[in-house]
C-alpha cells in the first residue's frame, strides 16, 4: 500500500465514506514504520476534530465476549440490525486470539451477520491478523477511533472468551457484556471468576421462546449466576444484571441493550470520562510493554547469548536471577 494522503482520508471519513473508513483502518493496522507515521497524524487529526465538536464520549463502546459458539455473532446480528433500524450507525470489530495464532482472520462470521454485512449503516471488520494480542489491541483501538471519527454511534467489539483477550477488550470499552448459556451447579464453576469480575451485563443466551424447557433452564441458570455474582461483586455500586435472551429469535436482545444503557447511565458523563481516561493510561503502558517485548525479542545482543544462557540454565549451572541479569545487560548494551 502506498502512503495514502491523510487529508483525502480525513475528508472521506468525515463524509462517512465506507471505502475511506476501510482504507483508514487498513492503515492503522499496518505495522510498517512509514504507515505508523501517517496513521498517527490521521488519528491525531481525527481526535482533534472530535474534541472540537465536544462530543468525544458520544460513541457507545461495547465489548461482547463468551466461549466459541455461545452466539456472539448471532447476537451482534440481532442487536446491530435493531440499532441500524433505529437510525444508528454501527461498527463491528473483532479481537480474535485464534487469528493471532494462525495468522488467518476468522470472521467467516459474516455468514452469521448476513443482514449486517449488507447493511449500509453497519461496518464489519474482522480481527486484524498481525502479531501479538497487544498488536491486535492496538489496531482495534485505532480502528475504533476511525469509526468514531466517521460518525459511528455504536461500536461492538466481539472477542472469544479464551485467554487474555476478554480482559484486553474490557479495557477498551465502556460496557462489557458477557454471553453465556445455561449452566448450573458444578458447571457454573467452569465460568472463570475473572470474567465475572469484569462483566457489566450478563446474558444467558439460547433461551429460545419456542423451547420452554430450554428457556426455563436459562432462567434457572440466570438466577444461580446472579447469586454467584453477588459473592464476587458485593462491594460495588453496580450489580451486573443477569438476563436471558435468544439471539437467534431476537428475543430479549432489546432488554440486554436496555441494561447496557442503564450501565452507561450509572457511569454518568463524569464516570465515563474517568473510565476512558484510566483506560488510556493502562493502554499506554500496555503498548510500552508490548513494544519492549518486541525489542527484547529482536535485540541482537540478546540473540547472541540466548542459546548459551538457555543451555546453562537448563543444566543448572546458571541461576535464573543471574541469567535474567545477563540477558538484560545484553539488551541494554545493544
Ligand atoms: N438455539 C439457539 N441457537 C443459537 C442462538 N444464538 C446462536 N445460536 C447458534 O449457535 C451457533 C453459534 O453461533 P455464533 O453466533 O456463530 O457464535 P459465536 O459465539 O459468535 O461463535 P465464535 O465466533 O465461533 O466464537 C450457531 O449455529 C447459531 O445459530 C440462540 O439464541 N438459540
Ligand atoms: Mg462469532
Tab-separated table of N, CA and C in Angstrom, residues 165-321:
chain	number	residue	atom	x	y	z
A	165	UNK	N	-7.868	-12.265	25.991
A	165	UNK	CA	-8.475	-11.305	25.072
A	165	UNK	C	-9.637	-10.544	25.703
A	166	UNK	N	-10.396	-11.221	26.598
A	166	UNK	CA	-11.544	-10.506	27.161
A	166	UNK	C	-11.108	-9.380	28.094
A	167	UNK	N	-10.009	-9.589	28.797
A	167	UNK	CA	-9.504	-8.528	29.672
A	167	UNK	C	-9.046	-7.347	28.810
A	168	UNK	N	-8.389	-7.683	27.716
A	168	UNK	CA	-7.928	-6.649	26.793
A	168	UNK	C	-9.103	-5.852	26.244
A	169	UNK	N	-10.150	-6.552	25.840
A	169	UNK	CA	-11.309	-5.860	25.273
A	169	UNK	C	-12.042	-5.058	26.343
A	170	UNK	N	-12.163	-5.619	27.552
A	170	UNK	CA	-12.828	-4.879	28.635
A	170	UNK	C	-12.116	-3.546	28.874
A	171	UNK	N	-10.803	-3.530	28.583
A	171	UNK	CA	-10.021	-2.317	28.779
A	171	UNK	C	-10.190	-1.283	27.681
A	172	UNK	N	-10.992	-1.582	26.677
A	172	UNK	CA	-11.168	-0.594	25.602
A	172	UNK	C	-12.632	-0.203	25.375
A	173	UNK	N	-13.531	-0.700	26.209
A	173	UNK	CA	-14.954	-0.392	26.013
A	173	UNK	C	-15.567	0.234	27.266
A	174	UNK	N	-16.759	0.821	27.078
A	174	UNK	CA	-17.469	1.441	28.199
A	174	UNK	C	-18.220	0.389	29.007
A	175	UNK	N	-18.780	-0.564	28.266
A	175	UNK	CA	-19.600	-1.600	28.896
A	175	UNK	C	-19.204	-2.958	28.343
A	176	UNK	N	-19.037	-3.913	29.253
A	176	UNK	CA	-18.604	-5.236	28.846
A	176	UNK	C	-19.735	-6.235	29.071
A	177	UNK	N	-20.143	-6.864	27.975
A	177	UNK	CA	-21.261	-7.806	28.012
A	177	UNK	C	-20.739	-9.230	27.894
A	178	UNK	N	-21.108	-10.047	28.851
A	178	UNK	CA	-20.678	-11.443	28.838
A	178	UNK	C	-21.860	-12.321	28.448
A	179	UNK	N	-21.684	-13.082	27.369
A	179	UNK	CA	-22.725	-14.012	26.930
A	179	UNK	C	-22.366	-15.401	27.416
A	180	UNK	N	-23.363	-16.085	27.934
A	180	UNK	CA	-23.121	-17.462	28.350
A	180	UNK	C	-24.351	-18.282	27.985
A	181	UNK	N	-24.305	-19.572	28.230
A	181	UNK	CA	-25.501	-20.383	28.020
A	181	UNK	C	-25.833	-21.050	29.353
A	182	UNK	N	-27.003	-21.669	29.408
A	182	UNK	CA	-27.482	-22.234	30.676
A	182	UNK	C	-26.479	-23.216	31.260
A	183	UNK	N	-25.953	-22.836	32.397
A	183	UNK	CA	-25.099	-23.748	33.146
A	183	UNK	C	-25.460	-23.575	34.611
A	184	UNK	N	-25.616	-24.651	35.292
A	184	UNK	CA	-25.976	-24.545	36.713
A	184	UNK	C	-25.068	-25.451	37.529
A	185	UNK	N	-25.179	-25.324	38.843
A	185	UNK	CA	-24.453	-26.195	39.764
A	185	UNK	C	-22.971	-26.238	39.457
A	186	UNK	N	-22.435	-27.463	39.304
A	186	UNK	CA	-20.998	-27.632	39.100
A	186	UNK	C	-20.516	-26.952	37.824
A	187	UNK	N	-21.372	-26.971	36.810
A	187	UNK	CA	-20.967	-26.364	35.536
A	187	UNK	C	-20.670	-24.877	35.690
A	188	UNK	N	-21.362	-24.301	36.670
A	188	UNK	CA	-21.173	-22.880	36.927
A	188	UNK	C	-19.724	-22.586	37.296
A	189	UNK	N	-19.097	-23.579	37.931
A	189	UNK	CA	-17.698	-23.424	38.336
A	189	UNK	C	-16.795	-23.230	37.116
A	190	UNK	N	-17.273	-23.741	35.976
A	190	UNK	CA	-16.481	-23.649	34.751
A	190	UNK	C	-16.333	-22.218	34.261
A	191	UNK	N	-17.223	-21.341	34.717
A	191	UNK	CA	-17.119	-19.938	34.324
A	191	UNK	C	-16.027	-19.283	35.161
A	192	UNK	N	-15.099	-18.702	34.475
A	192	UNK	CA	-13.961	-18.127	35.189
A	192	UNK	C	-14.392	-16.967	36.069
A	193	UNK	N	-13.865	-16.940	37.275
A	193	UNK	CA	-14.179	-15.866	38.215
A	193	UNK	C	-13.769	-14.520	37.597
A	194	UNK	N	-12.662	-14.548	36.887
A	194	UNK	CA	-12.148	-13.318	36.291
A	194	UNK	C	-13.158	-12.640	35.383
A	195	UNK	N	-13.898	-13.432	34.637
A	195	UNK	CA	-14.837	-12.820	33.691
A	195	UNK	C	-16.023	-12.204	34.429
A	196	UNK	N	-16.392	-12.810	35.556
A	196	UNK	CA	-17.476	-12.234	36.350
A	196	UNK	C	-17.035	-10.899	36.947
A	197	UNK	N	-15.762	-10.790	37.210
A	197	UNK	CA	-15.256	-9.554	37.811
A	197	UNK	C	-15.256	-8.378	36.829
A	198	UNK	N	-15.154	-8.678	35.540
A	198	UNK	CA	-15.072	-7.576	34.578
A	198	UNK	C	-16.379	-7.331	33.813
A	199	UNK	N	-17.382	-8.194	34.011
A	199	UNK	CA	-18.621	-8.055	33.246
A	199	UNK	C	-19.531	-6.988	33.845
A	200	UNK	N	-20.151	-6.205	32.981
A	200	UNK	CA	-21.100	-5.196	33.437
A	200	UNK	C	-22.542	-5.665	33.245
A	201	UNK	N	-22.729	-6.480	32.212
A	201	UNK	CA	-24.045	-7.048	31.935
A	201	UNK	C	-23.819	-8.502	31.519
A	202	UNK	N	-24.680	-9.392	31.993
A	202	UNK	CA	-24.538	-10.805	31.629
A	202	UNK	C	-25.848	-11.288	31.014
A	203	UNK	N	-25.719	-11.986	29.890
A	203	UNK	CA	-26.911	-12.535	29.258
A	203	UNK	C	-26.742	-14.039	29.067
A	204	UNK	N	-27.736	-14.790	29.486
A	204	UNK	CA	-27.756	-16.228	29.238
A	204	UNK	C	-28.486	-16.416	27.912
A	205	UNK	N	-27.731	-16.785	26.888
A	205	UNK	CA	-28.277	-16.875	25.526
A	205	UNK	C	-28.906	-18.255	25.277
A	206	UNK	N	-29.577	-18.355	24.154
A	206	UNK	CA	-30.247	-19.585	23.707
A	206	UNK	C	-31.433	-19.940	24.600
A	207	UNK	N	-32.020	-18.905	25.215
A	207	UNK	CA	-33.272	-19.094	25.949
A	207	UNK	C	-34.388	-18.962	24.914
A	208	UNK	N	-34.495	-19.971	24.052
A	208	UNK	CA	-35.404	-19.864	22.906
A	208	UNK	C	-36.862	-19.885	23.333
A	209	UNK	N	-37.639	-18.912	22.855
A	209	UNK	CA	-39.044	-18.855	23.261
A	209	UNK	C	-39.851	-20.067	22.790
A	210	UNK	N	-39.410	-20.713	21.707
A	210	UNK	CA	-40.158	-21.871	21.205
A	210	UNK	C	-39.701	-23.181	21.854
A	211	UNK	N	-38.861	-23.069	22.852
A	211	UNK	CA	-38.359	-24.255	23.542
A	211	UNK	C	-38.445	-24.004	25.054
A	212	UNK	N	-39.640	-24.200	25.608
A	212	UNK	CA	-39.907	-23.821	27.002
A	212	UNK	C	-38.915	-24.445	27.991
A	213	UNK	N	-38.515	-25.687	27.726
A	213	UNK	CA	-37.593	-26.348	28.633
A	213	UNK	C	-36.267	-25.601	28.685
A	214	UNK	N	-35.779	-25.291	27.493
A	214	UNK	CA	-34.511	-24.584	27.395
A	214	UNK	C	-34.591	-23.188	28.020
A	215	UNK	N	-35.714	-22.532	27.760
A	215	UNK	CA	-35.904	-21.181	28.293
A	215	UNK	C	-35.938	-21.218	29.813
A	216	UNK	N	-36.565	-22.257	30.337
A	216	UNK	CA	-36.662	-22.379	31.792
A	216	UNK	C	-35.292	-22.667	32.396
A	217	UNK	N	-34.531	-23.519	31.726
A	217	UNK	CA	-33.152	-23.800	32.170
A	217	UNK	C	-32.318	-22.525	32.200
A	218	UNK	N	-32.530	-21.722	31.182
A	218	UNK	CA	-31.771	-20.470	31.091
A	218	UNK	C	-32.128	-19.548	32.254
A	219	UNK	N	-33.404	-19.496	32.579
A	219	UNK	CA	-33.817	-18.637	33.703
A	219	UNK	C	-33.227	-19.134	35.019
A	220	UNK	N	-33.217	-20.461	35.187
A	220	UNK	CA	-32.636	-21.032	36.407
A	220	UNK	C	-31.148	-20.697	36.473
A	221	UNK	N	-30.486	-20.833	35.324
A	221	UNK	CA	-29.052	-20.530	35.267
A	221	UNK	C	-28.801	-19.062	35.586
A	222	UNK	N	-29.668	-18.208	35.082
A	222	UNK	CA	-29.508	-16.766	35.322
A	222	UNK	C	-29.628	-16.469	36.820
A	223	UNK	N	-30.575	-17.119	37.477
A	223	UNK	CA	-30.733	-16.902	38.924
A	223	UNK	C	-29.483	-17.343	39.683
A	224	UNK	N	-28.969	-18.519	39.315
A	224	UNK	CA	-27.777	-19.023	40.010
A	224	UNK	C	-26.576	-18.120	39.784
A	225	UNK	N	-26.486	-17.672	38.546
A	225	UNK	CA	-25.366	-16.808	38.186
A	225	UNK	C	-25.446	-15.484	38.951
A	226	UNK	N	-26.650	-14.974	39.068
A	226	UNK	CA	-26.843	-13.721	39.813
A	226	UNK	C	-26.412	-13.911	41.266
A	227	UNK	N	-26.701	-15.096	41.808
A	227	UNK	CA	-26.289	-15.408	43.175
A	227	UNK	C	-24.777	-15.447	43.296
A	228	UNK	N	-24.142	-16.134	42.349
A	228	UNK	CA	-22.676	-16.242	42.359
A	228	UNK	C	-22.044	-14.864	42.247
A	229	UNK	N	-22.692	-14.041	41.440
A	229	UNK	CA	-22.174	-12.696	41.188
A	229	UNK	C	-22.206	-11.833	42.443
A	230	UNK	N	-23.249	-12.023	43.228
A	230	UNK	CA	-23.364	-11.230	44.455
A	230	UNK	C	-22.177	-11.486	45.378
A	231	UNK	N	-21.657	-12.706	45.348
A	231	UNK	CA	-20.495	-13.022	46.179
A	231	UNK	C	-19.242	-12.333	45.664
A	232	UNK	N	-19.081	-12.371	44.334
A	232	UNK	CA	-17.873	-11.813	43.739
A	232	UNK	C	-17.873	-10.280	43.763
A	233	UNK	N	-19.057	-9.699	43.603
A	233	UNK	CA	-19.129	-8.250	43.364
A	233	UNK	C	-19.903	-7.508	44.439
A	234	UNK	N	-19.867	-7.999	45.667
A	234	UNK	CA	-20.764	-7.455	46.686
A	234	UNK	C	-20.479	-5.998	47.029
A	235	UNK	N	-19.232	-5.571	46.844
A	235	UNK	CA	-18.895	-4.234	47.337
A	235	UNK	C	-19.097	-3.122	46.321
A	236	UNK	N	-19.553	-3.502	45.114
A	236	UNK	CA	-19.662	-2.470	44.096
A	236	UNK	C	-21.045	-1.851	44.027
A	237	UNK	N	-21.080	-0.622	43.532
A	237	UNK	CA	-22.357	0.071	43.399
A	237	UNK	C	-23.224	-0.550	42.308
A	238	UNK	N	-22.560	-0.956	41.232
A	238	UNK	CA	-23.301	-1.506	40.097
A	238	UNK	C	-23.373	-3.028	40.238
A	239	UNK	N	-24.572	-3.554	40.413
A	239	UNK	CA	-24.747	-5.007	40.447
A	239	UNK	C	-25.073	-5.457	39.027
A	240	UNK	N	-24.149	-6.155	38.367
A	240	UNK	CA	-24.390	-6.529	36.970
A	240	UNK	C	-25.664	-7.356	36.827
A	241	UNK	N	-26.582	-6.888	36.001
A	241	UNK	CA	-27.809	-7.650	35.801
A	241	UNK	C	-27.551	-8.921	34.996
A	242	UNK	N	-28.280	-9.978	35.310
A	242	UNK	CA	-28.184	-11.229	34.544
A	242	UNK	C	-29.558	-11.482	33.932
A	243	UNK	N	-29.613	-11.486	32.609
A	243	UNK	CA	-30.904	-11.691	31.973
A	243	UNK	C	-30.803	-12.764	30.906
A	244	UNK	N	-31.942	-13.269	30.477
A	244	UNK	CA	-31.941	-14.318	29.463
A	244	UNK	C	-32.310	-13.720	28.105
A	245	UNK	N	-31.810	-14.359	27.059
A	245	UNK	CA	-32.092	-13.874	25.710
A	245	UNK	C	-31.979	-15.012	24.715
A	246	UNK	N	-32.538	-14.783	23.561
A	246	UNK	CA	-32.348	-15.704	22.447
A	246	UNK	C	-31.943	-14.882	21.227
A	247	UNK	N	-30.646	-14.923	20.938
A	247	UNK	CA	-30.135	-14.128	19.828
A	247	UNK	C	-30.762	-14.594	18.514
A	248	UNK	N	-30.892	-15.907	18.386
A	248	UNK	CA	-31.399	-16.493	17.144
A	248	UNK	C	-32.821	-16.030	16.847
A	249	UNK	N	-33.629	-15.904	17.916
A	249	UNK	CA	-35.022	-15.494	17.741
A	249	UNK	C	-35.229	-14.022	18.058
A	250	UNK	N	-34.141	-13.302	18.222
A	250	UNK	CA	-34.202	-11.881	18.554
A	250	UNK	C	-35.166	-11.639	19.720
A	251	UNK	N	-35.019	-12.425	20.741
A	251	UNK	CA	-35.881	-12.302	21.913
A	251	UNK	C	-35.044	-11.874	23.116
A	252	UNK	N	-35.395	-10.774	23.723
A	252	UNK	CA	-34.650	-10.301	24.891
A	252	UNK	C	-33.419	-9.491	24.532
A	253	UNK	N	-33.136	-9.402	23.235
A	253	UNK	CA	-31.959	-8.638	22.802
A	253	UNK	C	-32.143	-7.157	23.157
A	254	UNK	N	-33.403	-6.691	23.013
A	254	UNK	CA	-33.683	-5.301	23.382
A	254	UNK	C	-33.490	-5.066	24.877
A	255	UNK	N	-33.840	-6.069	25.692
A	255	UNK	CA	-33.647	-5.928	27.144
A	255	UNK	C	-32.169	-5.864	27.490
A	256	UNK	N	-31.369	-6.644	26.781
A	256	UNK	CA	-29.932	-6.604	27.026
A	256	UNK	C	-29.411	-5.201	26.726
A	257	UNK	N	-29.872	-4.647	25.623
A	257	UNK	CA	-29.426	-3.302	25.249
A	257	UNK	C	-29.866	-2.260	26.291
A	258	UNK	N	-31.077	-2.441	26.812
A	258	UNK	CA	-31.534	-1.533	27.875
A	258	UNK	C	-30.593	-1.571	29.070
A	259	UNK	N	-30.106	-2.760	29.382
A	259	UNK	CA	-29.189	-2.886	30.525
A	259	UNK	C	-27.831	-2.249	30.220
A	260	UNK	N	-27.412	-2.370	28.968
A	260	UNK	CA	-26.164	-1.711	28.567
A	260	UNK	C	-26.314	-0.201	28.759
A	261	UNK	N	-27.467	0.305	28.342
A	261	UNK	CA	-27.728	1.742	28.501
A	261	UNK	C	-27.854	2.129	29.976
A	262	UNK	N	-28.415	1.231	30.776
A	262	UNK	CA	-28.550	1.502	32.218
A	262	UNK	C	-27.162	1.583	32.856
A	263	UNK	N	-26.281	0.680	32.412
A	263	UNK	CA	-24.917	0.719	32.946
A	263	UNK	C	-24.246	2.033	32.577
A	264	UNK	N	-24.503	2.462	31.354
A	264	UNK	CA	-23.925	3.717	30.882
A	264	UNK	C	-24.449	4.904	31.692
A	265	UNK	N	-25.732	4.866	31.956
A	265	UNK	CA	-26.335	5.935	32.755
A	265	UNK	C	-25.759	5.921	34.167
A	266	UNK	N	-25.513	4.732	34.668
A	266	UNK	CA	-24.917	4.596	36.005
A	266	UNK	C	-23.527	5.241	36.035
A	267	UNK	N	-22.753	5.019	34.990
A	267	UNK	CA	-21.422	5.642	34.928
A	267	UNK	C	-21.549	7.162	34.918
A	268	UNK	N	-22.508	7.631	34.175
A	268	UNK	CA	-22.692	9.076	34.052
A	268	UNK	C	-21.602	9.708	33.200
A	269	UNK	N	-21.791	10.951	32.859
A	269	UNK	CA	-20.856	11.667	31.988
A	269	UNK	C	-19.451	11.685	32.593
A	270	UNK	N	-19.390	12.017	33.880
A	270	UNK	CA	-18.101	12.140	34.554
A	270	UNK	C	-17.447	10.760	34.732
A	271	UNK	N	-18.253	9.785	35.110
A	271	UNK	CA	-17.746	8.426	35.297
A	271	UNK	C	-17.164	7.862	34.005
A	272	UNK	N	-17.857	8.153	32.916
A	272	UNK	CA	-17.411	7.675	31.612
A	272	UNK	C	-16.084	8.330	31.224
A	273	UNK	N	-16.014	9.628	31.486
A	273	UNK	CA	-14.795	10.355	31.180
A	273	UNK	C	-13.610	9.760	31.967
A	274	UNK	N	-13.836	9.533	33.262
A	274	UNK	CA	-12.788	8.965	34.118
A	274	UNK	C	-12.403	7.569	33.645
A	275	UNK	N	-13.403	6.754	33.363
A	275	UNK	CA	-13.139	5.385	32.929
A	275	UNK	C	-12.285	5.373	31.668
A	276	UNK	N	-12.669	6.217	30.704
A	276	UNK	CA	-11.922	6.247	29.446
A	276	UNK	C	-10.507	6.783	29.642
A	277	UNK	N	-10.384	7.764	30.524
A	277	UNK	CA	-9.056	8.334	30.782
A	277	UNK	C	-8.151	7.270	31.406
A	278	UNK	N	-8.682	6.524	32.367
A	278	UNK	CA	-7.883	5.477	33.009
A	278	UNK	C	-7.532	4.364	32.025
A	279	UNK	N	-8.482	4.056	31.145
A	279	UNK	CA	-8.200	3.053	30.114
A	279	UNK	C	-7.045	3.506	29.220
A	280	UNK	N	-7.048	4.797	28.893
A	280	UNK	CA	-5.972	5.337	28.058
A	280	UNK	C	-4.615	5.147	28.730
A	281	UNK	N	-4.602	5.398	30.040
A	281	UNK	CA	-3.347	5.276	30.782
A	281	UNK	C	-2.893	3.817	30.839
A	282	UNK	N	-3.812	2.926	31.144
A	282	UNK	CA	-3.477	1.496	31.160
A	282	UNK	C	-2.978	1.049	29.790
A	283	UNK	N	-3.671	1.542	28.766
A	283	UNK	CA	-3.330	1.132	27.415
A	283	UNK	C	-1.949	1.655	27.031
A	284	UNK	N	-1.647	2.857	27.484
A	284	UNK	CA	-0.323	3.424	27.228
A	284	UNK	C	0.764	2.455	27.708
A	285	UNK	N	0.611	1.997	28.948
A	285	UNK	CA	1.623	1.096	29.497
A	285	UNK	C	1.603	-0.273	28.826
A	286	UNK	N	0.413	-0.707	28.442
A	286	UNK	CA	0.326	-1.983	27.720
A	286	UNK	C	1.094	-1.897	26.404
A	287	UNK	N	0.955	-0.739	25.725
A	287	UNK	CA	1.669	-0.550	24.455
A	287	UNK	C	3.171	-0.538	24.685
A	288	UNK	N	3.584	0.129	25.762
A	288	UNK	CA	5.016	0.190	26.070
A	288	UNK	C	5.553	-1.208	26.356
A	289	UNK	N	4.827	-1.962	27.167
A	289	UNK	CA	5.274	-3.324	27.496
A	289	UNK	C	5.359	-4.192	26.249
A	290	UNK	N	4.355	-4.045	25.400
A	290	UNK	CA	4.328	-4.834	24.183
A	290	UNK	C	5.521	-4.506	23.283
A	291	UNK	N	5.787	-3.201	23.176
A	291	UNK	CA	6.896	-2.759	22.338
A	291	UNK	C	8.232	-3.234	22.929
A	292	UNK	N	8.368	-3.133	24.240
A	292	UNK	CA	9.597	-3.600	24.888
A	292	UNK	C	9.806	-5.100	24.651
A	293	UNK	N	8.714	-5.824	24.728
A	293	UNK	CA	8.761	-7.257	24.488
A	293	UNK	C	9.288	-7.557	23.081
A	294	UNK	N	8.776	-6.795	22.117
A	294	UNK	CA	9.224	-6.963	20.735
A	294	UNK	C	10.712	-6.624	20.594
A	295	UNK	N	11.097	-5.530	21.238
A	295	UNK	CA	12.502	-5.109	21.133
A	295	UNK	C	13.408	-6.162	21.750
A	296	UNK	N	12.966	-6.721	22.863
A	296	UNK	CA	13.736	-7.762	23.538
A	296	UNK	C	13.909	-8.958	22.605
A	297	UNK	N	12.812	-9.307	21.936
A	297	UNK	CA	12.847	-10.456	21.021
A	297	UNK	C	13.824	-10.229	19.886
A	298	UNK	N	13.879	-8.988	19.416
A	298	UNK	CA	14.688	-8.710	18.231
A	298	UNK	C	16.074	-8.173	18.557
A	299	UNK	N	16.380	-8.047	19.829
A	299	UNK	CA	17.672	-7.499	20.222
A	299	UNK	C	18.826	-8.400	19.771
A	300	UNK	N	19.783	-7.805	19.065
A	300	UNK	CA	20.924	-8.583	18.559
A	300	UNK	C	21.756	-9.123	19.719
A	301	UNK	N	21.952	-8.277	20.743
A	301	UNK	CA	22.729	-8.691	21.903
A	301	UNK	C	22.109	-9.899	22.598
A	302	UNK	N	20.786	-9.847	22.752
A	302	UNK	CA	20.084	-10.954	23.415
A	302	UNK	C	20.151	-12.206	22.557
A	303	UNK	N	19.958	-12.014	21.262
A	303	UNK	CA	20.028	-13.165	20.347
A	303	UNK	C	21.372	-13.867	20.468
A	304	UNK	N	22.419	-13.050	20.603
A	304	UNK	CA	23.774	-13.598	20.617
A	304	UNK	C	24.014	-14.519	21.819
A	305	UNK	N	23.370	-14.226	22.952
A	305	UNK	CA	23.654	-15.045	24.140
A	305	UNK	C	22.519	-16.000	24.512
A	306	UNK	N	21.408	-15.873	23.775
A	306	UNK	CA	20.204	-16.617	24.148
A	306	UNK	C	20.431	-18.122	24.308
A	307	UNK	N	21.057	-18.751	23.300
A	307	UNK	CA	21.227	-20.216	23.319
A	307	UNK	C	22.127	-20.658	24.465
A	308	UNK	N	23.179	-19.870	24.643
A	308	UNK	CA	24.131	-20.184	25.696
A	308	UNK	C	23.456	-20.102	27.080
A	309	UNK	N	22.705	-19.011	27.296
A	309	UNK	CA	22.012	-18.828	28.572
A	309	UNK	C	21.012	-19.968	28.791
A	310	UNK	N	20.325	-20.304	27.728
A	310	UNK	CA	19.336	-21.373	27.810
A	310	UNK	C	19.986	-22.670	28.287
A	311	UNK	N	21.089	-23.017	27.631
A	311	UNK	CA	21.787	-24.264	27.969
A	311	UNK	C	22.274	-24.249	29.417
A	312	UNK	N	22.796	-23.114	29.831
A	312	UNK	CA	23.346	-23.039	31.195
A	312	UNK	C	22.259	-23.079	32.265
A	313	UNK	N	21.118	-22.488	31.956
A	313	UNK	CA	20.015	-22.533	32.922
A	313	UNK	C	19.465	-23.962	33.000
A	314	UNK	N	19.314	-24.586	31.832
A	314	UNK	CA	18.766	-25.944	31.805
A	314	UNK	C	19.682	-26.945	32.504
A	315	UNK	N	20.993	-26.732	32.387
A	315	UNK	CA	21.932	-27.666	33.015
A	315	UNK	C	22.110	-27.366	34.502
A	316	UNK	N	21.551	-26.264	34.950
A	316	UNK	CA	21.635	-25.941	36.370
A	316	UNK	C	22.872	-25.143	36.754
A	317	UNK	N	23.697	-24.808	35.767
A	317	UNK	CA	24.909	-24.024	36.065
A	317	UNK	C	24.576	-22.600	36.474
A	318	UNK	N	23.525	-22.074	35.853
A	318	UNK	CA	23.246	-20.645	36.000
A	318	UNK	C	21.889	-20.443	36.690
A	319	UNK	N	21.872	-19.755	37.837
A	319	UNK	CA	20.585	-19.463	38.472
A	319	UNK	C	19.777	-18.469	37.629
A	320	UNK	N	18.448	-18.561	37.714
A	320	UNK	CA	17.562	-17.709	36.901
A	320	UNK	C	17.848	-16.224	37.111
A	321	UNK	N	18.096	-15.823	38.344
A	321	UNK	CA	18.324	-14.399	38.619
A	321	UNK	C	19.553	-13.874	37.881
